[in-house]
Amino acid sequence: MNIDCPLPADIEDTIRLGHGSGGELSQNLFRNYIYPYIKNPWLDQAHDSALLTIKGSQLVFTTDSFVITPLFFPGGDIGELAVYGTVNDLAMSGARPMYLSCSLILEEGLPLNTLKRIMASMGRAAAQTGVHLVTGDTKVVERGKGDGLYINTAGIGVLEHEQEIGPGAIRAGDRILLSGDIGRHGMAVMASREGLSFDTSLHSDCAPLHEPVRDLLAAGIQVHCLRDLTRGGLATALVELANARGVSVEVQESAVPIDESVEGACELLGLDPLYVANEGRFVVFVPEEEEKAALDILRCHSVSAGSQRIGLVTATGRTGVILKNSLGCERLLDLLQGEQLPRIC
Amino acid sequence: MCLGIPGRIEEILNLVALERTARVSFGGITKEINIAYVPDAVVGDYVIVHVGFAISRVNEQEAQRIFDYLGQLGDLEELG
Amino acid sequence: MKFLHEYRQRPGIERIAREIVRITTRHWTIMEVCGGQTHAIVKYGLQQFLPSQIRLVHGPGCPVCVTPLDIIDQAIAIAARPDVIFCTFGDMLRVPGSEGDLLGVRARGGDVRMVYSPLHALDIARRNPNRKVVFFAVGFETTAPANAMAAFLAHEQGLNNFFLLVSQFLVPPAIAAISSAADTRIDGYLAAGHVCAVTGFESYQQLADTFRVPIVVTGFEPLDILQGILMCVRQLERDKYQVQNQYARAVEPAGNPHAQHMLQQVFEVSSQTWRGVGNIPASGLRLRAAYSVLNAAPLFDEKRSCPDDTRGCISGEIMLGKRTPPDCPHFGESCQPQHPLGAPMVSSEGACAAYYRYRAQVITSDATDRATHEH
């Protein structure tokens, strides 16, 4: 019996789709190819947006690009996603979202009617969340160079409270609250992917999250950290926060709500729902004594009606996220590796 | 080695022998699955699905057996 | 979900576990052949329910792990050609060849597409008559009927732009090879439930007789696996070596005759190289002469022999049950899922990846396991 086992080529010389998955590869890309050339104290805040102090005002600044096929998916479209995504990044810093920019990269051949629908959707989403799209730009690329349309939005919000909210404020003993069931967005989008398609009434959870956050802060709840769950899912978000703060986190698998449709699709395709994308879910870290009051407030809002405590910060010093399953066994969660690929085995 | 998931046949869609398909539900989703290899399967049956093919029917009596056995084990433990 | 959730409940699992503890009097080494079971054992932490005398070792039942390097290299070369649409299950996209993987081919402009079913690759061929569509037909007996159906329909419908790159494996010869290896002692086997759903298990009795080992056809949920172990241990303790069927809800003794018929029409048995293990006679499948026109291998003539390259990965020994992933000096260090040294770290069913993913518990249980075995 011979034993051969080769080294893969370790020279990564090109961008892969996995670099955009929000997991380990995305982090490597940022750490090795982006951060070294532009590093500054604001980037070191390790949050989805930057806190800026300008003439005594505390502003929060963020940007996000939206590339999604299909442009219209069950429960949403790229237009509202581009507004909600940036509004949510601002909200997760504890800021009141105020102004957004909107940059469109349009592909030659995109029906103007499609553009009209998407802009109408952006307008509605802005009105609903109380932000204004105050500046923007359009560029057109040749047919075949884009998926119909890409949108970039940047956003500015204002901080109206004294709390420090971010990974740096996480403390041992903090309770981790999750605003609802996970994986809807990723599976709703996957349902329409060529070759993997399945029939489902699943809708994306795409939604703005600024209202429950606003109410938590208005009620004076001590909020240590907020993070919306996007690419890479719940697991990736928790691992990122645990790593940023250097704490260990324990999550009860049975406490994490998952809809039967999401579960069925994940079983069928061999995916782990903990790593599936969301667009309208977030986690909140609060001290133990604030748990009940925080849950009461969260549950008043339809976007976070299904809020649950899913775990806690166990200790500082050791870093890691441990998932306890219903059989009492523990597993260590990692960042998403590359893309999550459906599997047959 | 082979991910096989039990799903319920909701509707037979295509009757051509080799391309016989059915709408099969898994939790809250349904997918069109080739059922050529389980020609006797009918609506309401559960089948094990692998890469878009039903490879066997789930035998509900056999599925119950392990729970009967667990019951016996429990009785023994109580006698303990 | 019916037929899944009932088999994941703690009380029943604990009850079976207590029974295993009650009847076990000696040390036994049991191999679960199938990577799906490895995955479940580690994911649910089933080792913690077992007495220290029971050692589980993980077999070669993962097509991703055993597809040989030269076929991976061939796949990569074919996928890179501009006239080809290369279709594969998601599992094979990240498997390292000698130079990169299929995702790397896609990143450099190759048309590599992920499919859920072989029939989808067939659709792609119908819709792209001017391109050659090559489907990477990997798998064990469970996947073979699906791959065979795609070949059969392509042939039947006169699709002349659809080809298969075949890398098919058979379980029983692998069990025989592992049992014959002089330095391996496996006391009993859990056979792969979904493989047997297709093939049945009548051919397994000869293996059980020849090697005097109990073989229990086992399902994939925690309760199934523990019951499979219980049935296996009960035989061992009574010095019996029968083939038993724990997974009777999905497996008939004769398997699925319709699937077998299609499989035999399209494929014939051939020798096969298992990555990390070597060549095992009559352990694979190839297209029969009548279907050889669908064979992608000669068409592209991209086969390149690659040097044996050990680089310290011990995947072969792991797949033969001689060692476990934590025994490897590279495990979790220079070999991790994001930069795997070998296939068992790539596949979610690979023993190494499973151990890595669930290492929080494994490291502790393996330490106690080793301590008990050092007496």
CSV table of C-alpha atoms in Angstrom, one decimal, chain C residues 13-357:
chain,number,residue,atom,x,y,z
C,13,ILE,CA,-29.5,7.4,22.8
C,14,GLU,CA,-28.7,7.2,26.5
C,15,ARG,CA,-30.7,4.1,26.9
C,16,ILE,CA,-28.9,2.3,24.0
C,17,ALA,CA,-25.6,3.6,25.4
C,18,ARG,CA,-26.3,2.1,28.8
C,19,GLU,CA,-27.0,-1.2,27.2
C,20,ILE,CA,-23.6,-1.0,25.3
C,21,VAL,CA,-21.8,-0.3,28.6
C,22,ARG,CA,-23.7,-3.2,30.3
C,23,ILE,CA,-22.7,-5.9,27.8
C,24,THR,CA,-19.1,-4.8,27.0
C,25,THR,CA,-16.5,-6.9,28.8
C,26,ARG,CA,-13.5,-6.5,26.4
C,27,HIS,CA,-11.7,-4.1,24.2
C,28,TRP,CA,-13.2,-3.9,20.7
C,29,THR,CA,-12.2,-1.9,17.6
C,30,ILE,CA,-15.1,-1.1,15.3
C,31,MET,CA,-14.8,0.7,12.0
C,32,GLU,CA,-17.6,2.7,10.5
C,33,VAL,CA,-16.8,2.5,6.8
C,34,CYS,CA,-18.9,5.5,5.8
C,35,GLY,CA,-17.8,9.1,6.1
C,36,GLY,CA,-21.4,10.2,6.8
C,37,GLN,CA,-21.3,8.1,9.9
C,38,THR,CA,-17.9,9.6,10.9
C,39,HIS,CA,-19.4,13.0,10.5
C,40,ALA,CA,-22.4,12.1,12.7
C,41,ILE,CA,-20.2,10.4,15.4
C,42,VAL,CA,-18.1,13.5,15.7
C,43,LYS,CA,-20.9,16.0,15.3
C,44,TYR,CA,-23.0,14.5,18.0
C,45,GLY,CA,-20.1,13.5,20.2
C,46,LEU,CA,-21.2,9.8,20.3
C,47,GLN,CA,-17.8,8.7,21.6
C,48,GLN,CA,-18.8,10.2,25.0
C,49,PHE,CA,-21.6,7.7,25.3
C,50,LEU,CA,-19.4,4.7,24.7
C,51,PRO,CA,-17.3,2.7,27.3
C,52,SER,CA,-13.6,3.2,27.0
C,53,GLN,CA,-13.2,-0.3,25.8
C,54,ILE,CA,-14.9,0.6,22.5
C,55,ARG,CA,-12.6,2.2,20.0
C,56,LEU,CA,-14.1,3.6,16.8
C,57,VAL,CA,-11.9,4.0,13.7
C,58,HIS,CA,-12.9,5.7,10.6
C,59,GLY,CA,-12.9,4.0,7.2
C,60,PRO,CA,-12.3,5.0,3.6
C,61,GLY,CA,-16.0,5.7,2.8
C,62,CYS,CA,-15.8,9.2,1.4
C,63,PRO,CA,-15.5,9.6,-2.4
C,64,VAL,CA,-13.9,12.9,-2.0
C,65,CYS,CA,-11.1,11.4,0.1
C,66,VAL,CA,-10.4,8.4,-2.1
C,67,THR,CA,-10.6,9.8,-5.6
C,68,PRO,CA,-7.0,9.5,-6.7
C,69,LEU,CA,-4.7,12.4,-7.4
C,70,ASP,CA,-4.3,11.6,-11.1
C,71,ILE,CA,-8.1,11.8,-11.7
C,72,ILE,CA,-8.3,15.1,-9.8
C,73,ASP,CA,-5.5,16.4,-12.0
C,74,GLN,CA,-7.3,15.1,-15.1
C,75,ALA,CA,-10.5,16.8,-13.9
C,76,ILE,CA,-8.7,20.1,-13.4
C,77,ALA,CA,-7.0,19.9,-16.9
C,78,ILE,CA,-10.3,19.1,-18.6
C,79,ALA,CA,-12.2,21.8,-16.7
C,80,ALA,CA,-9.6,24.4,-17.8
C,81,ARG,CA,-10.3,23.8,-21.5
C,82,PRO,CA,-12.3,26.6,-23.2
C,83,ASP,CA,-14.6,24.2,-25.1
C,84,VAL,CA,-15.7,22.4,-21.9
C,85,ILE,CA,-18.4,23.0,-19.3
C,86,PHE,CA,-17.3,21.0,-16.3
C,87,CYS,CA,-20.1,19.8,-14.0
C,88,THR,CA,-19.4,18.5,-10.5
C,89,PHE,CA,-21.0,17.9,-7.1
C,90,GLY,CA,-20.0,20.7,-4.7
C,91,ASP,CA,-17.8,18.2,-2.7
C,92,MET,CA,-15.1,18.0,-5.4
C,93,LEU,CA,-14.5,21.7,-5.9
C,94,ARG,CA,-11.9,22.1,-3.1
C,95,VAL,CA,-10.0,18.8,-3.4
C,96,PRO,CA,-6.4,19.6,-3.9
C,97,GLY,CA,-4.8,18.2,-7.1
C,98,SER,CA,-1.0,18.5,-7.6
C,99,GLU,CA,-1.5,22.1,-8.7
C,100,GLY,CA,-4.6,23.8,-7.3
C,101,ASP,CA,-8.3,22.7,-7.3
C,102,LEU,CA,-11.4,23.1,-9.4
C,103,LEU,CA,-12.3,26.4,-7.7
C,104,GLY,CA,-9.0,27.7,-8.9
C,105,VAL,CA,-9.8,26.7,-12.4
C,106,ARG,CA,-13.1,28.6,-12.1
C,107,ALA,CA,-11.3,31.7,-10.8
C,108,ARG,CA,-9.0,31.6,-13.9
C,109,GLY,CA,-12.0,31.6,-16.2
C,110,GLY,CA,-12.9,27.9,-16.5
C,111,ASP,CA,-16.6,27.1,-16.8
C,112,VAL,CA,-17.0,24.9,-13.7
C,113,ARG,CA,-20.6,24.4,-12.5
C,114,MET,CA,-21.9,22.9,-9.4
C,115,VAL,CA,-24.8,20.5,-9.8
C,116,TYR,CA,-27.1,18.8,-7.2
C,117,SER,CA,-27.9,15.9,-9.6
C,118,PRO,CA,-26.3,14.2,-12.6
C,119,LEU,CA,-29.5,14.9,-14.5
C,120,HIS,CA,-28.8,18.6,-14.2
C,121,ALA,CA,-25.5,18.1,-16.0
C,122,LEU,CA,-27.5,16.4,-18.7
C,123,ASP,CA,-29.8,19.4,-19.0
C,124,ILE,CA,-26.8,21.7,-19.3
C,125,ALA,CA,-25.5,19.5,-22.2
C,126,ARG,CA,-28.9,19.7,-24.0
C,127,ARG,CA,-28.9,23.5,-23.7
C,128,ASN,CA,-25.3,23.9,-24.8
C,129,PRO,CA,-25.0,21.7,-28.0
C,130,ASN,CA,-21.8,23.5,-29.1
C,131,ARG,CA,-19.9,22.8,-25.9
C,132,LYS,CA,-18.6,19.6,-24.4
C,133,VAL,CA,-20.2,19.0,-21.1
C,134,VAL,CA,-18.2,16.8,-18.8
C,135,PHE,CA,-19.7,15.4,-15.6
C,136,PHE,CA,-17.4,14.3,-12.8
C,137,ALA,CA,-19.1,11.0,-11.9
C,138,VAL,CA,-17.7,10.3,-8.5
C,139,GLY,CA,-19.1,8.2,-5.7
C,140,PHE,CA,-19.8,4.8,-4.2
C,141,GLU,CA,-22.6,2.4,-5.0
C,142,THR,CA,-25.2,4.9,-3.7
C,143,THR,CA,-24.4,7.5,-6.4
C,144,ALA,CA,-23.6,5.0,-9.2
C,145,PRO,CA,-27.3,4.4,-10.2
C,146,ALA,CA,-27.8,8.2,-10.6
C,147,ASN,CA,-24.6,8.5,-12.6
C,148,ALA,CA,-25.6,5.5,-14.7
C,149,MET,CA,-29.0,7.0,-15.4
C,150,ALA,CA,-27.4,10.1,-16.8
C,151,ALA,CA,-25.1,8.0,-19.0
C,152,PHE,CA,-28.0,5.8,-20.1
C,153,LEU,CA,-30.3,8.8,-21.0
C,154,ALA,CA,-27.5,10.6,-22.9
C,155,HIS,CA,-26.8,7.5,-24.9
C,156,GLU,CA,-30.6,6.8,-25.5
C,157,GLN,CA,-31.3,10.4,-26.6
C,158,GLY,CA,-28.2,10.6,-28.8
C,159,LEU,CA,-26.6,13.5,-26.9
C,160,ASN,CA,-23.1,13.6,-28.4
C,161,ASN,CA,-21.7,16.4,-26.3
C,162,PHE,CA,-22.1,14.7,-22.8
C,163,PHE,CA,-19.2,12.9,-21.2
C,164,LEU,CA,-18.4,11.3,-17.8
C,165,LEU,CA,-15.2,11.4,-16.0
C,166,VAL,CA,-15.8,8.3,-13.8
C,167,SER,CA,-14.3,7.7,-10.4
C,168,GLN,CA,-16.6,5.1,-8.8
C,169,PHE,CA,-15.7,2.9,-5.8
C,170,LEU,CA,-17.2,-0.3,-4.3
C,171,VAL,CA,-17.3,-0.9,-0.6
C,172,PRO,CA,-16.9,-4.7,-0.1
C,173,PRO,CA,-13.4,-4.9,-1.7
C,174,ALA,CA,-12.2,-2.1,0.5
C,175,ILE,CA,-13.5,-3.9,3.6
C,176,ALA,CA,-11.6,-7.0,2.3
C,177,ALA,CA,-8.4,-5.0,1.7
C,178,ILE,CA,-8.6,-3.4,5.2
C,179,SER,CA,-9.3,-6.8,6.8
C,180,SER,CA,-6.4,-8.4,4.9
C,181,ALA,CA,-3.9,-5.8,5.9
C,182,ALA,CA,-1.6,-7.7,8.3
C,183,ASP,CA,-1.1,-4.8,10.8
C,184,THR,CA,-4.8,-3.8,11.0
C,185,ARG,CA,-7.1,-5.4,13.5
C,186,ILE,CA,-10.7,-4.3,13.0
C,187,ASP,CA,-13.0,-6.5,15.2
C,188,GLY,CA,-16.3,-5.4,13.5
C,189,TYR,CA,-17.7,-3.2,10.9
C,190,LEU,CA,-20.6,-0.8,10.5
C,191,ALA,CA,-21.6,-1.0,6.8
C,192,ALA,CA,-22.9,2.0,5.0
C,193,GLY,CA,-26.7,2.1,5.1
C,194,HIS,CA,-27.2,4.0,1.8
C,195,VAL,CA,-24.8,1.9,-0.1
C,196,CYS,CA,-26.7,-1.2,1.0
C,197,ALA,CA,-30.0,0.5,0.1
C,198,VAL,CA,-28.8,0.1,-3.5
C,199,THR,CA,-26.7,-3.1,-3.3
C,200,GLY,CA,-28.4,-5.0,-0.5
C,201,PHE,CA,-26.1,-6.9,1.9
C,202,GLU,CA,-26.2,-10.5,0.6
C,203,SER,CA,-22.6,-10.3,-0.6
C,204,TYR,CA,-21.4,-9.2,2.8
C,205,GLN,CA,-21.8,-12.6,4.5
C,206,GLN,CA,-18.8,-13.9,2.6
C,207,LEU,CA,-16.7,-11.1,4.0
C,208,ALA,CA,-18.0,-11.8,7.5
C,209,ASP,CA,-17.2,-15.5,7.1
C,210,THR,CA,-13.8,-15.0,5.5
C,211,PHE,CA,-12.5,-12.5,8.1
C,212,ARG,CA,-14.7,-13.7,11.0
C,213,VAL,CA,-16.0,-10.2,11.7
C,214,PRO,CA,-19.6,-9.0,12.4
C,215,ILE,CA,-20.9,-6.5,9.9
C,216,VAL,CA,-23.9,-4.4,10.8
C,217,VAL,CA,-25.6,-2.4,8.1
C,218,THR,CA,-26.2,0.9,9.9
C,219,GLY,CA,-28.1,4.2,9.3
C,220,PHE,CA,-26.8,7.7,9.8
C,221,GLU,CA,-28.6,9.3,12.8
C,222,PRO,CA,-27.1,9.1,16.3
C,223,LEU,CA,-29.6,6.5,17.5
C,224,ASP,CA,-28.9,4.4,14.4
C,225,ILE,CA,-25.2,4.5,14.9
C,226,LEU,CA,-25.3,3.6,18.6
C,227,GLN,CA,-27.7,0.7,17.8
C,228,GLY,CA,-25.4,-0.5,15.1
C,229,ILE,CA,-22.5,-0.4,17.6
C,230,LEU,CA,-24.7,-2.3,20.1
C,231,MET,CA,-25.5,-5.0,17.6
C,232,CYS,CA,-21.9,-5.3,16.6
C,233,VAL,CA,-20.6,-5.5,20.3
C,234,ARG,CA,-23.3,-8.1,21.2
C,235,GLN,CA,-22.0,-10.3,18.4
C,236,LEU,CA,-18.4,-9.8,19.4
C,237,GLU,CA,-19.1,-10.6,23.0
C,238,ARG,CA,-20.8,-13.9,21.9
C,239,ASP,CA,-18.1,-14.7,19.4
C,240,LYS,CA,-20.4,-14.4,16.4
C,241,TYR,CA,-19.9,-12.9,13.0
C,242,GLN,CA,-23.1,-12.4,11.2
C,243,VAL,CA,-24.3,-9.7,8.8
C,244,GLN,CA,-27.2,-7.8,10.5
C,245,ASN,CA,-29.4,-5.0,9.3
C,246,GLN,CA,-29.9,-2.1,11.8
C,247,TYR,CA,-31.3,0.1,9.0
C,248,ALA,CA,-34.2,-2.1,7.9
C,249,ARG,CA,-36.4,1.0,7.4
C,250,ALA,CA,-34.4,1.9,4.3
C,251,VAL,CA,-32.5,-1.3,3.3
C,252,GLU,CA,-33.9,-4.5,1.9
C,253,PRO,CA,-31.6,-7.6,2.0
C,254,ALA,CA,-31.5,-7.7,-1.8
C,255,GLY,CA,-31.2,-3.9,-2.1
C,256,ASN,CA,-32.8,-2.1,-5.0
C,257,PRO,CA,-33.1,-4.3,-8.1
C,258,HIS,CA,-34.1,-1.4,-10.4
C,259,ALA,CA,-31.1,0.6,-9.4
C,260,GLN,CA,-28.8,-2.4,-9.7
C,261,HIS,CA,-30.1,-3.3,-13.1
C,262,MET,CA,-29.3,0.2,-14.5
C,263,LEU,CA,-25.9,0.2,-12.8
C,264,GLN,CA,-25.0,-3.1,-14.4
C,265,GLN,CA,-26.2,-2.0,-17.8
C,266,VAL,CA,-23.9,1.0,-17.9
C,267,PHE,CA,-20.9,0.1,-15.7
C,268,GLU,CA,-18.7,-2.9,-15.2
C,269,VAL,CA,-16.4,-3.8,-12.3
C,270,SER,CA,-12.7,-2.7,-12.7
C,271,SER,CA,-9.7,-2.3,-10.6
C,272,GLN,CA,-9.5,1.1,-8.9
C,273,THR,CA,-6.8,3.2,-7.2
C,274,TRP,CA,-7.9,4.6,-3.8
C,275,ARG,CA,-6.1,7.8,-2.8
C,276,GLY,CA,-3.9,7.2,0.2
C,277,VAL,CA,-4.5,3.5,0.0
C,278,GLY,CA,-3.4,2.2,-3.4
C,279,ASN,CA,-4.8,-0.1,-6.0
C,280,ILE,CA,-7.5,-2.5,-4.9
C,281,PRO,CA,-8.6,-5.2,-7.5
C,282,ALA,CA,-12.2,-5.2,-8.6
C,283,SER,CA,-13.0,-2.2,-6.3
C,284,GLY,CA,-14.3,0.3,-8.9
C,285,LEU,CA,-16.6,0.8,-11.9
C,286,ARG,CA,-15.9,1.8,-15.4
C,287,LEU,CA,-18.2,2.4,-18.4
C,288,ARG,CA,-19.0,-0.7,-20.4
C,289,ALA,CA,-17.9,-0.9,-24.0
C,290,ALA,CA,-21.3,0.1,-25.3
C,291,TYR,CA,-21.0,3.4,-23.4
C,292,SER,CA,-17.3,4.0,-23.9
C,293,VAL,CA,-18.1,6.8,-26.3
C,294,LEU,CA,-19.2,8.8,-23.2
C,295,ASN,CA,-15.9,8.3,-21.4
C,296,ALA,CA,-14.2,11.7,-21.0
C,297,ALA,CA,-10.8,10.2,-20.1
C,298,PRO,CA,-9.5,9.2,-23.5
C,299,LEU,CA,-11.3,12.0,-25.3
C,300,PHE,CA,-9.1,14.6,-23.6
C,301,ASP,CA,-6.0,12.6,-23.1
C,302,GLU,CA,-5.0,14.9,-20.2
C,303,LYS,CA,-3.8,12.2,-18.0
C,304,ARG,CA,-0.6,13.1,-16.3
C,305,SER,CA,1.2,10.8,-14.1
C,306,CYS,CA,2.1,12.6,-10.9
C,307,PRO,CA,5.0,11.7,-8.6
C,308,ASP,CA,4.2,10.0,-5.3
C,309,ASP,CA,4.3,12.8,-2.9
C,310,THR,CA,4.0,11.9,0.7
C,311,ARG,CA,4.7,15.3,2.3
C,312,GLY,CA,3.9,13.8,5.7
C,313,CYS,CA,0.2,13.4,5.2
C,314,ILE,CA,-1.0,10.1,6.8
C,315,SER,CA,-4.4,9.9,5.1
C,316,GLY,CA,-3.8,6.3,3.9
C,317,GLU,CA,-3.2,5.1,7.4
C,318,ILE,CA,-6.2,7.0,8.7
C,319,MET,CA,-8.4,5.5,6.1
C,320,LEU,CA,-7.2,2.0,6.9
C,321,GLY,CA,-8.0,2.6,10.5
C,322,LYS,CA,-4.4,2.4,11.6
C,323,ARG,CA,-4.2,5.9,13.0
C,324,THR,CA,-6.6,8.7,13.9
C,325,PRO,CA,-6.3,12.3,12.7
C,326,PRO,CA,-4.8,13.7,16.0
C,327,ASP,CA,-1.9,11.2,15.5
C,328,CYS,CA,-0.8,13.3,12.5
C,329,PRO,CA,1.9,15.9,13.3
C,330,HIS,CA,0.3,18.3,10.7
C,331,PHE,CA,-3.3,18.0,12.1
C,332,GLY,CA,-4.7,21.4,13.0
C,333,GLU,CA,-1.3,23.0,12.4
C,334,SER,CA,0.0,23.0,8.8
C,335,CYS,CA,-3.1,21.1,7.7
C,336,GLN,CA,-6.5,22.8,8.3
C,337,PRO,CA,-9.7,23.0,6.2
C,338,GLN,CA,-8.6,26.3,4.7
C,339,HIS,CA,-5.3,24.9,3.5
C,340,PRO,CA,-5.6,21.1,3.5
C,341,LEU,CA,-2.6,18.8,3.0
C,342,GLY,CA,-4.9,16.0,2.0
C,343,ALA,CA,-8.4,15.1,1.0
C,344,PRO,CA,-9.6,13.9,4.4
C,345,MET,CA,-9.3,17.5,5.5
C,346,VAL,CA,-11.3,18.8,2.5
C,347,SER,CA,-14.4,16.8,2.6
C,348,SER,CA,-16.9,17.5,5.3
C,349,GLU,CA,-17.0,13.7,5.6
C,350,GLY,CA,-13.2,13.3,5.7
C,351,ALA,CA,-12.1,12.0,9.1
C,352,CYS,CA,-9.6,14.9,9.5
C,353,ALA,CA,-12.1,17.6,8.7
C,354,ALA,CA,-14.7,16.1,11.0
C,355,TYR,CA,-12.2,15.9,13.9
C,356,TYR,CA,-11.0,19.4,13.2
C,357,ARG,CA,-14.5,20.8,13.1
